[in-house]
Tab-separated table of C-alpha atoms in Angstrom:
chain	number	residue	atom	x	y	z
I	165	UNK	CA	-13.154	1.068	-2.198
I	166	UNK	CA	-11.588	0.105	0.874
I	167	UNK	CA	-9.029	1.965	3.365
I	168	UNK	CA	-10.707	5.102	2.456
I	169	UNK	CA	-10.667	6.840	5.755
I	170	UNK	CA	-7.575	9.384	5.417
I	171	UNK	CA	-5.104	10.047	3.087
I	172	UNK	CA	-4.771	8.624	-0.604
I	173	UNK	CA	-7.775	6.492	-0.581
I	174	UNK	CA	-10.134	9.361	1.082
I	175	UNK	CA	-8.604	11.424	-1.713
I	176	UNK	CA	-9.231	9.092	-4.494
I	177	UNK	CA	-13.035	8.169	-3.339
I	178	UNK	CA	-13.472	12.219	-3.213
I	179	UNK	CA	-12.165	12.341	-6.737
I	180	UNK	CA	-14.196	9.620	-8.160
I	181	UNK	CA	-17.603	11.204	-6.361
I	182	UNK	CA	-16.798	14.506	-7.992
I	183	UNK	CA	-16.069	12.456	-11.500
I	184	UNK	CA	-19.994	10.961	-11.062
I	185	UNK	CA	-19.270	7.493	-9.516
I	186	UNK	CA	-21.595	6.692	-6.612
I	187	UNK	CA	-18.426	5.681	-4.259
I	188	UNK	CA	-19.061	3.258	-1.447
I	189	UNK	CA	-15.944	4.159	0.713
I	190	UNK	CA	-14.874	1.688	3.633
I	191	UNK	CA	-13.769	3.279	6.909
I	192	UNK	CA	-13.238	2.117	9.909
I	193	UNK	CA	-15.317	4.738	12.265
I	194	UNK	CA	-18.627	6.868	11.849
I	195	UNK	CA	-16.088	10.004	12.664
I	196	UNK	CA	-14.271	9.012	9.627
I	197	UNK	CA	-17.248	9.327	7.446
I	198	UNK	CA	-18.335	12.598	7.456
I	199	UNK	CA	-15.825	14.608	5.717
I	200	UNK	CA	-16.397	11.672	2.987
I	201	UNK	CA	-20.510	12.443	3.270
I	202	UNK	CA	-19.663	16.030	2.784
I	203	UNK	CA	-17.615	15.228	-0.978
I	204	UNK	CA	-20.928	13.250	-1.987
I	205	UNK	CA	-19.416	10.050	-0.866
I	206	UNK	CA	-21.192	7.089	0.478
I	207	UNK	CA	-19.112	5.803	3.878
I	208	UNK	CA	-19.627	1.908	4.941
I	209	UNK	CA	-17.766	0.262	8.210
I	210	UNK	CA	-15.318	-1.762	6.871
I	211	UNK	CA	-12.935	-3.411	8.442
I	212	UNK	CA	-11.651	-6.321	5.706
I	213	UNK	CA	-10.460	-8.972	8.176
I	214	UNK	CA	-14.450	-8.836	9.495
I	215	UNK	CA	-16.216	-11.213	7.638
I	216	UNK	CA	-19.265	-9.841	8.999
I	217	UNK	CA	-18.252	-6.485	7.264
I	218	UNK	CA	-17.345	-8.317	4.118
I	219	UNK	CA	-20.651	-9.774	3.853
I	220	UNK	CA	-22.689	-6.302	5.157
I	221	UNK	CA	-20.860	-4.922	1.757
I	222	UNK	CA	-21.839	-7.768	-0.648
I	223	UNK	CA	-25.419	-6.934	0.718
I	224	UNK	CA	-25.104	-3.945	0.385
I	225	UNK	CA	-24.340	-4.355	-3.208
I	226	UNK	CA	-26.840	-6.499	-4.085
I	227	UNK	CA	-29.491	-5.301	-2.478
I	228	UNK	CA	-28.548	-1.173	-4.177
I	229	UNK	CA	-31.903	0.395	-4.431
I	230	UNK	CA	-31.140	2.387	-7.717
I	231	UNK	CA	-30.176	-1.262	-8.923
I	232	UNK	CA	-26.810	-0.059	-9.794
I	233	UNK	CA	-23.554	-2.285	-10.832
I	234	UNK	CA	-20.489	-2.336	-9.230
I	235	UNK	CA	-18.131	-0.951	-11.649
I	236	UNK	CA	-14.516	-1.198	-9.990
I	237	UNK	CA	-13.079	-2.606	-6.470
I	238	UNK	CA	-10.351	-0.795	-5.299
I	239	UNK	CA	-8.179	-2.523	-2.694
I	240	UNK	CA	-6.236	0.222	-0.992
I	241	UNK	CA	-6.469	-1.231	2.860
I	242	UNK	CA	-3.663	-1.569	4.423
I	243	UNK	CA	-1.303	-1.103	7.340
I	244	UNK	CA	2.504	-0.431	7.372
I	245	UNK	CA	5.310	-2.581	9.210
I	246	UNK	CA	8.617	-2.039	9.709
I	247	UNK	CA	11.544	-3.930	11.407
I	248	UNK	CA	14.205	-6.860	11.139
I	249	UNK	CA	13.036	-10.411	10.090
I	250	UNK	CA	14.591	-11.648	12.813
I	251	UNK	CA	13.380	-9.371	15.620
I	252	UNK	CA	10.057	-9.192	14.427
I	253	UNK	CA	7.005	-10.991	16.280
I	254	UNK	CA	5.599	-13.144	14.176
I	255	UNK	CA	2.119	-12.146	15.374
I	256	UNK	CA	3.224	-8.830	13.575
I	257	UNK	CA	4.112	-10.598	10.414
I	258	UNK	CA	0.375	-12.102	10.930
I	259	UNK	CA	-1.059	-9.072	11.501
I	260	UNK	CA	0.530	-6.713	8.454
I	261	UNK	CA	-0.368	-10.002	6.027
I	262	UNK	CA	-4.089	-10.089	7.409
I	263	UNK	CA	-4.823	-6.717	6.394
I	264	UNK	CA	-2.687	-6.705	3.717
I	265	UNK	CA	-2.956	-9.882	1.558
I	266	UNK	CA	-5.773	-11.894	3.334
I	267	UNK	CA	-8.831	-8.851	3.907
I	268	UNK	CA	-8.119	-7.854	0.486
I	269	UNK	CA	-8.369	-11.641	-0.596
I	270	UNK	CA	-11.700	-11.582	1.430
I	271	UNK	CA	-13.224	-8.926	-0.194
I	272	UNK	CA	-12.346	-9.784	-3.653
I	273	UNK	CA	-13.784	-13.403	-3.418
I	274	UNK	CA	-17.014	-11.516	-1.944
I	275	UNK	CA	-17.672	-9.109	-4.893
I	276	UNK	CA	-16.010	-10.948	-8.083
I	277	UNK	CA	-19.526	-12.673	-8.644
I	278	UNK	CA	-20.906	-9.135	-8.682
I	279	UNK	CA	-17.993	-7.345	-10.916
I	280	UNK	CA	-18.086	-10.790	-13.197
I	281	UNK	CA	-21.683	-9.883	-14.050
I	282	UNK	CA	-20.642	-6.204	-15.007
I	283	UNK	CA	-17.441	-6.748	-16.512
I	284	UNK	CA	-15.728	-4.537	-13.945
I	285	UNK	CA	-12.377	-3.844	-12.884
I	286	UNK	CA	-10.392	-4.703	-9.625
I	287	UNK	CA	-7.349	-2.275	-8.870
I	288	UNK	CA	-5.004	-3.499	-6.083
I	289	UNK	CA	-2.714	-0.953	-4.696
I	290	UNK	CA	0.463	-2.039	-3.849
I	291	UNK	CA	3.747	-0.244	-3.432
I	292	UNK	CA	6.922	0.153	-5.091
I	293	UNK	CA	7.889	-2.094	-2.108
I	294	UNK	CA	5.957	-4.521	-3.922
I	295	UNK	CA	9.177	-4.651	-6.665
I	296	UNK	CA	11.848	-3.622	-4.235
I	297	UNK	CA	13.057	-4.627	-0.406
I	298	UNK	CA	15.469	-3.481	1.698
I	299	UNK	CA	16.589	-3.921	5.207
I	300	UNK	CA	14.104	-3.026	7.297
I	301	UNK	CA	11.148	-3.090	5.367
I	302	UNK	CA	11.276	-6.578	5.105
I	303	UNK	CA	7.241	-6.918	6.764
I	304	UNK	CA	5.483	-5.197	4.840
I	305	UNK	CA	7.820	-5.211	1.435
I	306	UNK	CA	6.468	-9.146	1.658
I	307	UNK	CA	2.871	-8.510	2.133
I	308	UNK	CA	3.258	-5.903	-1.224
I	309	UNK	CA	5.117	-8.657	-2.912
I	310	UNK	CA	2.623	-11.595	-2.305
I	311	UNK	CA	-0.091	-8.312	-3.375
I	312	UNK	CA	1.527	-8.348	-6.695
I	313	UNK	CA	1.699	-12.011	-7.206
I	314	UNK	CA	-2.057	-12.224	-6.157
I	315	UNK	CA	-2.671	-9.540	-9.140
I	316	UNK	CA	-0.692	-11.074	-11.980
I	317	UNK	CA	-2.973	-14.469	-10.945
I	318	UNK	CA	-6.065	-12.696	-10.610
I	319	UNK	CA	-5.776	-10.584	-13.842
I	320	UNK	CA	-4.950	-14.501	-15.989
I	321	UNK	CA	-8.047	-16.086	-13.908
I	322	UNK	CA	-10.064	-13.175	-15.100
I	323	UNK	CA	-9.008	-12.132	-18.242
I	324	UNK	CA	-11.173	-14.882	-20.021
I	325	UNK	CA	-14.146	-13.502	-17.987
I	326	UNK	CA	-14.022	-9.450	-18.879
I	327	UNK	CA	-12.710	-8.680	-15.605
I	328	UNK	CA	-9.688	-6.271	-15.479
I	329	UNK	CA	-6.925	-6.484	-12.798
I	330	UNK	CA	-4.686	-3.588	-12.641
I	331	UNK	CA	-1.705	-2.544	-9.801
I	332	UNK	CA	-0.964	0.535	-8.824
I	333	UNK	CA	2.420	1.064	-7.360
I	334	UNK	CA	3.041	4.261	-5.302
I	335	UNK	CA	6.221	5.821	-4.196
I	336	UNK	CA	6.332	8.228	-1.165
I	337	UNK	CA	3.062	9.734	-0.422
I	338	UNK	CA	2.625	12.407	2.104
I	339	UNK	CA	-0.140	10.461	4.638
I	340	UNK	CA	-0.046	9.782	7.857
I	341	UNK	CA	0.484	6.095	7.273
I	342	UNK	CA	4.607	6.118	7.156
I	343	UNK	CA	4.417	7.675	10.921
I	344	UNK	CA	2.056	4.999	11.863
I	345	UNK	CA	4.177	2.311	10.694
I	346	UNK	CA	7.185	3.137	13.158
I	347	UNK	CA	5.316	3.508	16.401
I	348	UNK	CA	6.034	0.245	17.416
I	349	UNK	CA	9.862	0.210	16.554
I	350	UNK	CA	10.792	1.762	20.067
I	351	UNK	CA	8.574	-1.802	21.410
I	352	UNK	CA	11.265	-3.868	19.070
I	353	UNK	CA	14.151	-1.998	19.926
I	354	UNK	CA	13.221	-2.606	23.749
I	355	UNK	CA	12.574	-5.990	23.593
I	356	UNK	CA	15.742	-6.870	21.648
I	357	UNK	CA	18.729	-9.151	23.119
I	358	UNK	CA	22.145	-7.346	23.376
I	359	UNK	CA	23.150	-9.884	20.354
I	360	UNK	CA	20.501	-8.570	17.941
I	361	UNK	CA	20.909	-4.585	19.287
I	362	UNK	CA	24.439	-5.023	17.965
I	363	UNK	CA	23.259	-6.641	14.936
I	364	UNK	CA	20.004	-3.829	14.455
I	365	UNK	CA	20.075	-1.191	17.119
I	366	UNK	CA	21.432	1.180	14.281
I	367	UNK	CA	19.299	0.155	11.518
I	368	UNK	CA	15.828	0.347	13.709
I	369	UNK	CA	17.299	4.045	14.436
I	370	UNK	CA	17.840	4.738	10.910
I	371	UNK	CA	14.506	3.676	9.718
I	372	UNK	CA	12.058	6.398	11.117
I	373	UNK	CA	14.731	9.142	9.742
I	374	UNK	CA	14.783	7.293	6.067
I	375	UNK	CA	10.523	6.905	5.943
I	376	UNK	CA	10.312	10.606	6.843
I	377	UNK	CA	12.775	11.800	4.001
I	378	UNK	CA	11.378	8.980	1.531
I	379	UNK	CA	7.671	10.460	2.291
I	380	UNK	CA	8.736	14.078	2.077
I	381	UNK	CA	9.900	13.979	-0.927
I	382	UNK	CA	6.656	11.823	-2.079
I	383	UNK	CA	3.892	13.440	-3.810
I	384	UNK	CA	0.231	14.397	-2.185
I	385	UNK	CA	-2.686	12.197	-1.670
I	386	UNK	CA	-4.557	14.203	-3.982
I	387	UNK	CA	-1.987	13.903	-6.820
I	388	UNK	CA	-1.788	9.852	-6.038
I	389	UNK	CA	-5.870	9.850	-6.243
I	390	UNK	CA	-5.545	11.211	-10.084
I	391	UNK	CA	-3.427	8.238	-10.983
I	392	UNK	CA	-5.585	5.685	-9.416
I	393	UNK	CA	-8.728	7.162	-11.050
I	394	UNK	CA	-6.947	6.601	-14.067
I	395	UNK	CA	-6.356	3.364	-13.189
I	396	UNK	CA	-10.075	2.682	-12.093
I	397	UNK	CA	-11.322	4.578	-15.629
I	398	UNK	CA	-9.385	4.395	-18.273
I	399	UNK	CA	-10.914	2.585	-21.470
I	400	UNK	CA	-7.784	-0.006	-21.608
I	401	UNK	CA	-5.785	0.354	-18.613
I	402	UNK	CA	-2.027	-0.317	-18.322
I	403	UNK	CA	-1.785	-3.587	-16.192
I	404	UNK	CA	0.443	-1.623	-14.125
I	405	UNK	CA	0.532	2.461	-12.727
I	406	UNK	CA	3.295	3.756	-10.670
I	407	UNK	CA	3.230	7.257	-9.058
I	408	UNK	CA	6.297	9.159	-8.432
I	409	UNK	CA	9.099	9.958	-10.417
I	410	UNK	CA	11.210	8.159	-7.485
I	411	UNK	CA	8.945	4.529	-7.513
I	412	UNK	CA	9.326	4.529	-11.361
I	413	UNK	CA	13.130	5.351	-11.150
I	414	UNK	CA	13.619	2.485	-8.694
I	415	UNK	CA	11.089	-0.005	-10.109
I	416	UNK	CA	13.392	0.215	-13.301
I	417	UNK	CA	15.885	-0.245	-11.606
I	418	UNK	CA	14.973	-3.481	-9.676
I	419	UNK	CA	14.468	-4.857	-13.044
I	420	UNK	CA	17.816	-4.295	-15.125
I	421	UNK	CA	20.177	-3.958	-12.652
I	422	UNK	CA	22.152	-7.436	-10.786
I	423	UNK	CA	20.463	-8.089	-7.518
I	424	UNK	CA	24.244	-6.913	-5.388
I	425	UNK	CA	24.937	-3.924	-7.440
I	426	UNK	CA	21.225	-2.682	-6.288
I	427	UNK	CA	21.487	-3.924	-2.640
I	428	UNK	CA	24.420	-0.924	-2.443
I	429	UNK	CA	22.296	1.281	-3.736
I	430	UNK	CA	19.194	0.810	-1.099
I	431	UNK	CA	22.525	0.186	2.046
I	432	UNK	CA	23.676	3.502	0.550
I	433	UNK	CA	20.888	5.235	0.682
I	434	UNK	CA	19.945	3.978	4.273
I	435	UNK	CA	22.990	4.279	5.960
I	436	UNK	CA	22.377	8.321	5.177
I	437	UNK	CA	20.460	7.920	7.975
I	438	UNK	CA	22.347	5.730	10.487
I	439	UNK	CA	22.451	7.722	13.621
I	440	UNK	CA	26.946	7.601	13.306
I	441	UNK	CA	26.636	8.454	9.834
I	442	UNK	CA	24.049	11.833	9.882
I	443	UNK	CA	26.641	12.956	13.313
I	444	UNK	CA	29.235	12.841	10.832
I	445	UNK	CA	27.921	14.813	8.127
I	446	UNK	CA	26.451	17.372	10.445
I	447	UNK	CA	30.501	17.865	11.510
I	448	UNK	CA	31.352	17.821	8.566
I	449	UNK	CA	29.239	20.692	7.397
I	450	UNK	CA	29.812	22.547	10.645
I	451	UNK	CA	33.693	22.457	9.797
I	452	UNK	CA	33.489	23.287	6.444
């Protein structure tokens, strides 16, 4: 699996080890690797946008002493992005969609001769950003989005040929990821024209307050691993998993209800956090 160094997909290569599966978990460091050694766990440098890395995996595969098959891929690289279309570089549009859509495109290509021969299973993790955007998320919401296209093609090119695709679709999470995500919005809010603060200096403000409530209330890495096991092991798998009760509430949601009516949910919900907004309602409570 790759993106396995912290978090939900060090969690869910721990899980599988302790389940039987001889897990070959990507990372990005040696340093990142040990904990993993120590949970029976198999590390590999992996960086997906390498193609040097891709192809040391693939060899590594192929060449398995114990002759073993490759049961499952699961794609759970990625990095998060946050920001305005407009104000955001498009070198960081290029670099969210490299990790997110193209590494994982890499990597599949690499191994689908080896998971055709076995009949195996690729699992993509997504996001219920994959389903639903909202202002500010619009970076990475699109790389999920062009994940879950990529699936729904996969899993028809496949089907014919015993592969399995399946998506997984978590809510909030508790990982360090979300924090990463928003280090570089004090760089955007910086380098924005007076124009565009007007427009988005109280959105970019809002966003790091709305990430850290969303994953708060999100469930643990180790309770996210247990669904995508189940999405890596169970006999006929669901072409879809979501985790959370929040993802699956708002997944639903993005499909019945008219595109405006849900647009006031999401502004509702974010404009809890406007910087104006949060002043009032600690006044508010203060006077009461």
């Amino acid at each position: 699996m790759t993106g396995a160094s912290t978090g939900m997909g060090a969690a869910t290569a721990r899980e599988l080890a302790r389940r039987g599966f001889h897990v070959l978990a990507g990372v990005r460091r040696e340093s990142d690797g040990a904990a993993l050694r120590a949970a029976a766990v198999e590390p590999v440098i992996l960086d997906i946008t390498n193609p040097e890395h891709v192809a040391a995996l693939v060899a590594r595969i192929d060449g398995d002493p114990q002759r073993r098959t490759l049961r499952a891929l699961v794609n759970n690289a990625g990095v998060p992005g946050a920001g305005p279309v407009e104000v955001t570089p498009l070198d960081e549009w290029r670099r969210i969609f490299e990790v997110n859509l193209f590494g994982h495109v890499a990597v599949t290509q690499a191994l689908l001769p080896a998971l055709v021969r076995s009949k195996g299973r690729v699992v993509n993790i997504s996001s219920v950003n994959g389903k639903l955007s909202m202002a500010g998320y619009g970076p990475y919401a699109s790389s999920k989005h062009a994940m879950e296209a990529l699936s729904d093609a996969l899993r028809n090119e496949l089907a014919p040929h015993g592969v399995q695709v399946v998506v997984v679709e978590p809510g909030g999470v508790k990982t360090e990821m979300a924090g990463h995500g928003l280090a570089g919005l004090s760089r955007l809010s910086a380098g924005m024209t007076p124009e565009q603060d007007a427009r988005y200096g109280t959105l970019v403000q809002a966003l790091p307050s709305h990430v850290a409530a969303f994953t708060k209330a999100g469930v643990t890495s180790d309770v996210a691993a247990k669904t995508i096991v189940k999405a890596v092991t169970d006999r006929r798998p669901r072409t879809r998993y979501v985790i959370g009760a929040v993802a699956g509430l708002l997944i639903r949601a993005s499909r019945f209800l008219p595109d405006r009516l849900l647009d006031r949910m999401t502004t509702s919900d974010l404009r809890k956090h406007y910087p104006a907004e949060k002043h009032n309602r600690t006044a508010a409570a203060h006077h009461a």
